[in-house]
Structures are given as C-alpha cells and as structure tokens.
PDB file of C-alpha atoms in Angstrom:
ATOM      1  CA  ASN J 247      94.596  -9.815  -8.636  1.00 81.00           C
ATOM      2  CA  ALA J 248      92.420 -12.038  -6.524  1.00 83.00           C
ATOM      3  CA  ASN J 249      91.903 -15.769  -6.659  1.00 83.00           C
ATOM      4  CA  PHE J 250      88.532 -17.181  -5.732  1.00 84.00           C
ATOM      5  CA  VAL J 251      87.811 -20.729  -4.662  1.00 85.00           C
ATOM      6  CA  ASN J 252      84.274 -22.120  -4.641  1.00 89.00           C
ATOM      7  CA  GLU J 253      82.977 -24.032  -1.617  1.00 89.00           C
ATOM      8  CA  LEU J 254      83.660 -27.486  -3.080  1.00 90.00           C
ATOM      9  CA  ASN J 255      87.294 -26.699  -3.848  1.00 89.00           C
ATOM     10  CA  LEU J 256      87.732 -25.017  -0.451  1.00 87.00           C
ATOM     11  CA  TYR J 257      86.786 -28.270   1.256  1.00 87.00           C
ATOM     12  CA  LYS J 258      89.120 -30.245  -1.039  1.00 91.00           C
ATOM     13  CA  VAL J 259      92.037 -27.975  -0.127  1.00 89.00           C
ATOM     14  CA  ILE J 260      91.260 -28.159   3.596  1.00 89.00           C
ATOM     15  CA  PHE J 261      90.857 -31.961   3.539  1.00 90.00           C
ATOM     16  CA  GLN J 262      94.231 -32.379   1.758  1.00 92.00           C
ATOM     17  CA  SER J 263      96.045 -30.020   4.118  1.00 91.00           C
ATOM     18  CA  ARG J 264      98.297 -31.398   6.854  1.00 91.00           C
ATOM     19  CA  LYS J 265      97.992 -28.330   9.103  1.00 92.00           C
ATOM     20  CA  GLU J 266      96.735 -29.119  12.618  1.00 92.00           C
ATOM     21  CA  SER J 267      93.715 -26.761  12.324  1.00 91.00           C
ATOM     22  CA  ALA J 268      92.748 -28.309   8.950  1.00 91.00           C
ATOM     23  CA  GLU J 269      92.983 -31.834  10.434  1.00 93.00           C
ATOM     24  CA  ARG J 270      90.743 -30.786  13.395  1.00 92.00           C
ATOM     25  CA  PHE J 271      88.230 -29.361  10.916  1.00 92.00           C
ATOM     26  CA  THR J 272      88.345 -32.561   8.798  1.00 92.00           C
ATOM     27  CA  ASP J 273      87.868 -34.737  11.894  1.00 92.00           C
ATOM     28  CA  TRP J 274      84.909 -32.600  13.015  1.00 90.00           C
ATOM     29  CA  VAL J 275      83.202 -32.708   9.582  1.00 91.00           C
ATOM     30  CA  ALA J 276      83.813 -36.434   9.071  1.00 91.00           C
ATOM     31  CA  GLY J 277      83.176 -37.478  12.674  1.00 91.00           C
ATOM     32  CA  GLU J 278      80.264 -35.252  13.699  1.00 88.00           C
ATOM     33  CA  VAL J 279      78.659 -33.218  10.917  1.00 91.00           C
ATOM     34  CA  LEU J 280      78.348 -35.808   8.124  1.00 91.00           C
ATOM     35  CA  PRO J 281      77.125 -38.667  10.396  1.00 91.00           C
ATOM     36  CA  SER J 282      74.505 -36.336  11.889  1.00 90.00           C
ATOM     37  CA  ILE J 283      73.297 -35.287   8.431  1.00 91.00           C
ATOM     38  CA  ARG J 284      73.165 -38.932   7.323  1.00 91.00           C
ATOM     39  CA  LYS J 285      71.173 -39.994  10.423  1.00 91.00           C
ATOM     40  CA  THR J 286      68.822 -37.024  10.865  1.00 90.00           C
ATOM     41  CA  GLY J 287      68.971 -35.033   7.647  1.00 91.00           C
ATOM     42  CA  SER J 288      70.494 -32.044   9.417  1.00 91.00           C
ATOM     43  CA  TYR J 289      73.282 -30.976  11.735  1.00 88.00           C
ATOM     44  CA  GLN J 290      72.845 -29.149  14.988  1.00 85.00           C
ATOM     45  CA  LYS J 291      75.721 -28.376  17.284  1.00 82.00           C
ATOM     46  CA  GLN J 292      75.579 -30.358  20.500  1.00 81.00           C
ATOM     47  CA  LEU J 293      74.822 -27.985  23.353  1.00 82.00           C
ATOM     48  CA  SER J 294      76.654 -28.030  26.632  1.00 86.00           C
ATOM     49  CA  PRO J 295      74.556 -28.533  29.777  1.00 87.00           C
ATOM     50  CA  GLN J 296      75.048 -24.822  30.559  1.00 87.00           C
ATOM     51  CA  GLU J 297      73.818 -23.794  27.090  1.00 84.00           C
ATOM     52  CA  MET J 298      70.771 -26.076  27.394  1.00 84.00           C
ATOM     53  CA  MET J 299      70.012 -24.644  30.865  1.00 85.00           C
ATOM     54  CA  ARG J 300      70.299 -21.079  29.523  1.00 81.00           C
ATOM     55  CA  ILE J 301      67.822 -21.872  26.717  1.00 80.00           C
ATOM     56  CA  GLN J 302      65.383 -23.519  29.122  1.00 79.00           C
ATOM     57  CA  LEU J 303      65.569 -20.609  31.563  1.00 79.00           C
ATOM     58  CA  GLY J 304      64.950 -18.235  28.674  1.00 75.00           C
ATOM     59  CA  MET J 305      61.829 -20.197  27.777  1.00 72.00           C
ATOM     60  CA  ILE J 306      60.614 -19.989  31.390  1.00 72.00           C
ATOM     61  CA  ASP J 307      61.311 -16.251  31.526  1.00 70.00           C
ATOM     62  CA  ASP J 308      59.472 -15.778  28.237  1.00 72.00           C
ATOM     63  CA  HIS J 309      56.575 -17.834  29.590  1.00 74.00           C
ATOM     64  CA  GLU J 310      56.396 -15.682  32.727  1.00 76.00           C
ATOM     65  CA  ASP J 311      56.501 -12.484  30.640  1.00 78.00           C
ATOM     66  CA  ARG J 312      53.658 -13.767  28.446  1.00 80.00           C
ATOM     67  CA  ILE J 313      51.545 -14.620  31.514  1.00 82.00           C
ATOM     68  CA  LYS J 314      52.154 -11.153  32.991  1.00 83.00           C
ATOM     69  CA  SER J 315      51.209  -9.574  29.668  1.00 83.00           C
ATOM     70  CA  LEU J 316      48.000 -11.600  29.480  1.00 83.00           C
ATOM     71  CA  GLU J 317      47.083 -10.738  33.064  1.00 81.00           C
ATOM     72  CA  SER J 318      47.710  -7.061  32.367  1.00 79.00           C
ATOM     73  CA  ASN J 319      45.519  -7.071  29.269  1.00 84.00           C
ATOM     74  CA  MET J 320      42.621  -9.252  30.444  1.00 92.00           C
ATOM     75  CA  VAL J 321      39.306  -7.445  30.695  1.00 94.00           C
ATOM     76  CA  ILE J 322      36.393  -8.197  32.969  1.00 95.00           C
ATOM     77  CA  ASP J 323      34.368 -11.290  32.129  1.00 95.00           C
ATOM     78  CA  TYR J 324      30.656 -11.413  31.269  1.00 95.00           C
ATOM     79  CA  GLY J 325      29.517 -11.930  34.861  1.00 96.00           C
ATOM     80  CA  GLN J 326      31.598  -8.975  36.013  1.00 97.00           C
ATOM     81  CA  GLN J 327      30.219  -6.879  33.143  1.00 97.00           C
ATOM     82  CA  GLN J 328      26.677  -7.640  34.276  1.00 97.00           C
ATOM     83  CA  THR J 329      27.464  -6.813  37.908  1.00 97.00           C
ATOM     84  CA  LEU J 330      29.097  -3.548  36.857  1.00 98.00           C
ATOM     85  CA  ARG J 331      26.031  -2.738  34.721  1.00 97.00           C
ATOM     86  CA  GLN J 332      23.805  -3.273  37.779  1.00 98.00           C
ATOM     87  CA  HIS J 333      25.967  -0.936  39.842  1.00 98.00           C
ATOM     88  CA  VAL J 334      25.787   1.715  37.090  1.00 98.00           C
ATOM     89  CA  ASN J 335      21.989   1.340  36.970  1.00 97.00           C
ATOM     90  CA  LYS J 336      21.743   1.716  40.747  1.00 98.00           C
ATOM     91  CA  ALA J 337      24.043   4.765  40.811  1.00 98.00           C
ATOM     92  CA  VAL J 338      22.101   6.504  38.034  1.00 97.00           C
ATOM     93  CA  LEU J 339      18.702   5.684  39.562  1.00 97.00           C
ATOM     94  CA  ASN J 340      19.904   7.064  42.903  1.00 97.00           C
ATOM     95  CA  ALA J 341      21.113  10.239  41.202  1.00 97.00           C
ATOM     96  CA  LEU J 342      17.778  10.654  39.377  1.00 96.00           C
ATOM     97  CA  GLY J 343      15.710   9.973  42.483  1.00 95.00           C
ATOM     98  CA  GLY J 344      14.237   6.707  41.172  1.00 95.00           C
ATOM     99  CA  LYS J 345      12.327   5.455  38.139  1.00 94.00           C
ATOM    100  CA  ASP J 346       9.121   7.303  38.941  1.00 93.00           C
ATOM    101  CA  THR J 347      10.632  10.785  38.763  1.00 94.00           C
ATOM    102  CA  GLU J 348      10.379  13.462  36.109  1.00 93.00           C
ATOM    103  CA  ALA J 349      14.177  13.462  35.817  1.00 94.00           C
ATOM    104  CA  TYR J 350      14.110   9.763  34.946  1.00 95.00           C
ATOM    105  CA  ALA J 351      11.447  10.359  32.315  1.00 93.00           C
ATOM    106  CA  TYR J 352      13.311  13.222  30.632  1.00 94.00           C
ATOM    107  CA  ILE J 353      17.052  12.887  31.114  1.00 96.00           C
ATOM    108  CA  SER J 354      17.822   9.337  32.220  1.00 96.00           C
ATOM    109  CA  LYS J 355      19.669   8.617  28.952  1.00 97.00           C
ATOM    110  CA  VAL J 356      21.835  11.689  29.456  1.00 96.00           C
ATOM    111  CA  VAL J 357      22.717  10.653  33.003  1.00 97.00           C
ATOM    112  CA  PHE J 358      23.440   7.045  32.006  1.00 97.00           C
ATOM    113  CA  ALA J 359      25.703   8.338  29.235  1.00 97.00           C
ATOM    114  CA  GLU J 360      27.493  10.663  31.663  1.00 97.00           C
ATOM    115  CA  CYS J 361      28.093   7.876  34.164  1.00 98.00           C
ATOM    116  CA  ASN J 362      29.442   5.539  31.491  1.00 97.00           C
ATOM    117  CA  ARG J 363      31.612   8.285  29.975  1.00 97.00           C
ATOM    118  CA  ASP J 364      33.052   9.153  33.409  1.00 97.00           C
ATOM    119  CA  LEU J 365      33.779   5.469  34.016  1.00 97.00           C
ATOM    120  CA  GLN J 366      35.489   5.138  30.625  1.00 97.00           C
ATOM    121  CA  ASP J 367      37.538   8.288  31.217  1.00 97.00           C
ATOM    122  CA  ARG J 368      38.563   7.162  34.700  1.00 97.00           C
ATOM    123  CA  PHE J 369      39.802   3.780  33.458  1.00 96.00           C
ATOM    124  CA  LYS J 370      40.950   4.960  30.002  1.00 96.00           C
ATOM    125  CA  VAL J 371      38.871   2.436  28.064  1.00 96.00           C
ATOM    126  CA  ASN J 372      36.492   2.765  25.104  1.00 96.00           C
ATOM    127  CA  SER J 373      33.757   0.747  26.799  1.00 95.00           C
ATOM    128  CA  ARG J 374      33.027  -0.125  30.414  1.00 95.00           C
ATOM    129  CA  ASN J 375      33.246  -3.787  29.348  1.00 96.00           C
ATOM    130  CA  ASN J 376      36.942  -3.265  28.571  1.00 96.00           C
ATOM    131  CA  ILE J 377      37.921  -2.382  32.113  1.00 96.00           C
ATOM    132  CA  PRO J 378      40.980  -4.418  33.121  1.00 94.00           C
ATOM    133  CA  ARG J 379      40.103  -7.409  35.263  1.00 93.00           C
ATOM    134  CA  LYS J 380      42.698  -6.451  37.848  1.00 91.00           C
ATOM    135  CA  ARG J 381      40.899  -3.099  38.359  1.00 94.00           C
ATOM    136  CA  TYR J 382      37.378  -4.545  38.608  1.00 96.00           C
ATOM    137  CA  GLU J 383      36.924  -3.886  42.352  1.00 97.00           C
ATOM    138  CA  GLU J 384      38.192  -0.349  41.867  1.00 97.00           C
ATOM    139  CA  ALA J 385      35.611   0.153  39.093  1.00 97.00           C
ATOM    140  CA  ILE J 386      32.764  -1.100  41.322  1.00 98.00           C
ATOM    141  CA  ASP J 387      33.884   1.246  44.090  1.00 98.00           C
ATOM    142  CA  TYR J 388      34.133   4.148  41.646  1.00 98.00           C
ATOM    143  CA  VAL J 389      30.587   3.586  40.348  1.00 98.00           C
ATOM    144  CA  ASP J 390      29.171   3.140  43.851  1.00 98.00           C
ATOM    145  CA  ASN J 391      30.570   6.575  44.767  1.00 98.00           C
ATOM    146  CA  TRP J 392      29.823   8.255  41.416  1.00 98.00           C
ATOM    147  CA  GLU J 393      27.807  11.460  41.291  1.00 97.00           C
ATOM    148  CA  PRO J 394      26.673  13.438  38.255  1.00 97.00           C
ATOM    149  CA  LYS J 395      28.396  16.685  37.393  1.00 97.00           C
ATOM    150  CA  THR J 396      27.034  19.864  38.951  1.00 96.00           C
ATOM    151  CA  ASN J 397      25.068  21.001  35.883  1.00 97.00           C
ATOM    152  CA  THR J 398      23.494  17.567  35.559  1.00 97.00           C
ATOM    153  CA  LYS J 399      22.513  17.646  39.259  1.00 96.00           C
ATOM    154  CA  LEU J 400      20.870  21.039  38.698  1.00 96.00           C
ATOM    155  CA  ARG J 401      18.894  19.669  35.740  1.00 95.00           C
ATOM    156  CA  ILE J 402      17.806  16.639  37.778  1.00 96.00           C
ATOM    157  CA  ASP J 403      16.618  18.884  40.602  1.00 95.00           C
ATOM    158  CA  GLU J 404      14.793  21.140  38.134  1.00 94.00           C
ATOM    159  CA  TYR J 405      12.936  18.219  36.537  1.00 94.00           C
ATOM    160  CA  ASN J 406      12.110  16.648  39.880  1.00 93.00           C
ATOM    161  CA  ARG J 407      10.571  19.900  41.147  1.00 90.00           C
ATOM    162  CA  GLN J 408       8.090  19.774  38.292  1.00 84.00           C
ATOM    163  CA  GLN J 409       4.849  17.941  38.766  1.00 64.00           C
ATOM    164  CA  ARG J 410       3.581  15.536  36.210  1.00 59.00           C
ATOM    165  CA  PHE J 411       0.089  16.329  35.041  1.00 58.00           C
ATOM    166  CA  GLU J 412      -1.823  13.518  33.461  1.00 56.00           C
ATOM    167  CA  VAL J 413      -4.576  14.360  31.041  1.00 55.00           C
TER     168      VAL J 413
END
C-alpha cells in the first residue's frame, strides 16, 4: 500500500510541520521565493560571487572558442581570390610558353584545369576560392612554384614544336 500526496497537500503538510528542516523550507519559500515571483514573475536562485564569476568566465571561454572556430573556417576574401587567380594565370601561361603558342591554343583549358585541381587537392577544398584565409600565403607560394605533371609537359612541348600555318 502506498499513499500519495499531491503538490498542494505536500506544501500544506510541510508548512504545518514544526521540524527544523520544514521551518527552514517555509522561511525560504515565504521570504525569498514568493516575494521574487510577486515582484518579477519568476524565481531565480541568487548566485554567489563565485558562481557568477564561473558563468562569466564560461561565457568568455565560449566567446574565445567561437572566434577560433571562425578564424579556422574563414576563406579568402574577394581581393585575395582575384590575386590568386592572377597567380594561377601567370603559372599556367609560363607553363604553356605564353599566349601566342600552339600549346595555349590547343590545351590551355586542360592546363588551367590541372593547376586548379592540384591547388584544390593540395588544400583539400572544392574550389580555389574556398582556401582558408590563414593559408593564403601558402597557396600563393604553391601556385608560384606549380608545374604541370610530366605527361602534360610532354603535350605542351609537342604542341609548341608544331608550327602554325595560316591559310
């Protein structure tokens, strides 16, 4: 057999009790909880200075973590994208031997695609515009030292040995 008491009757029993713990509870409810609810519409336990400091430090730590996360995930901006594009163009043109070559006329798209694919693979991104901002200088250096793969170099040389005949 079990007896159950609903919340209302529980409070009635506690408030009528003369036990020391029941009187402390009654004093707390009547002196702190009910006045707070009447004044503000809710009750929130008063925090000690140490508890407030712990919460504030947690907010600062969270703020620092969010900043670090943002910095880690930021990608290069539009100006950096344009500069990187110029470096890619220069690297590819150097590899092809310039704009006036047979290689440029026939396989420039292939070489541009290879350079961009190598750049994406190196930095593990789906587009060169998604390179992390903190690795921008590394990306510029990589492109400035980029060379086509051996088979592509052989194709470039083969095309550039041909002469263009105009009719």
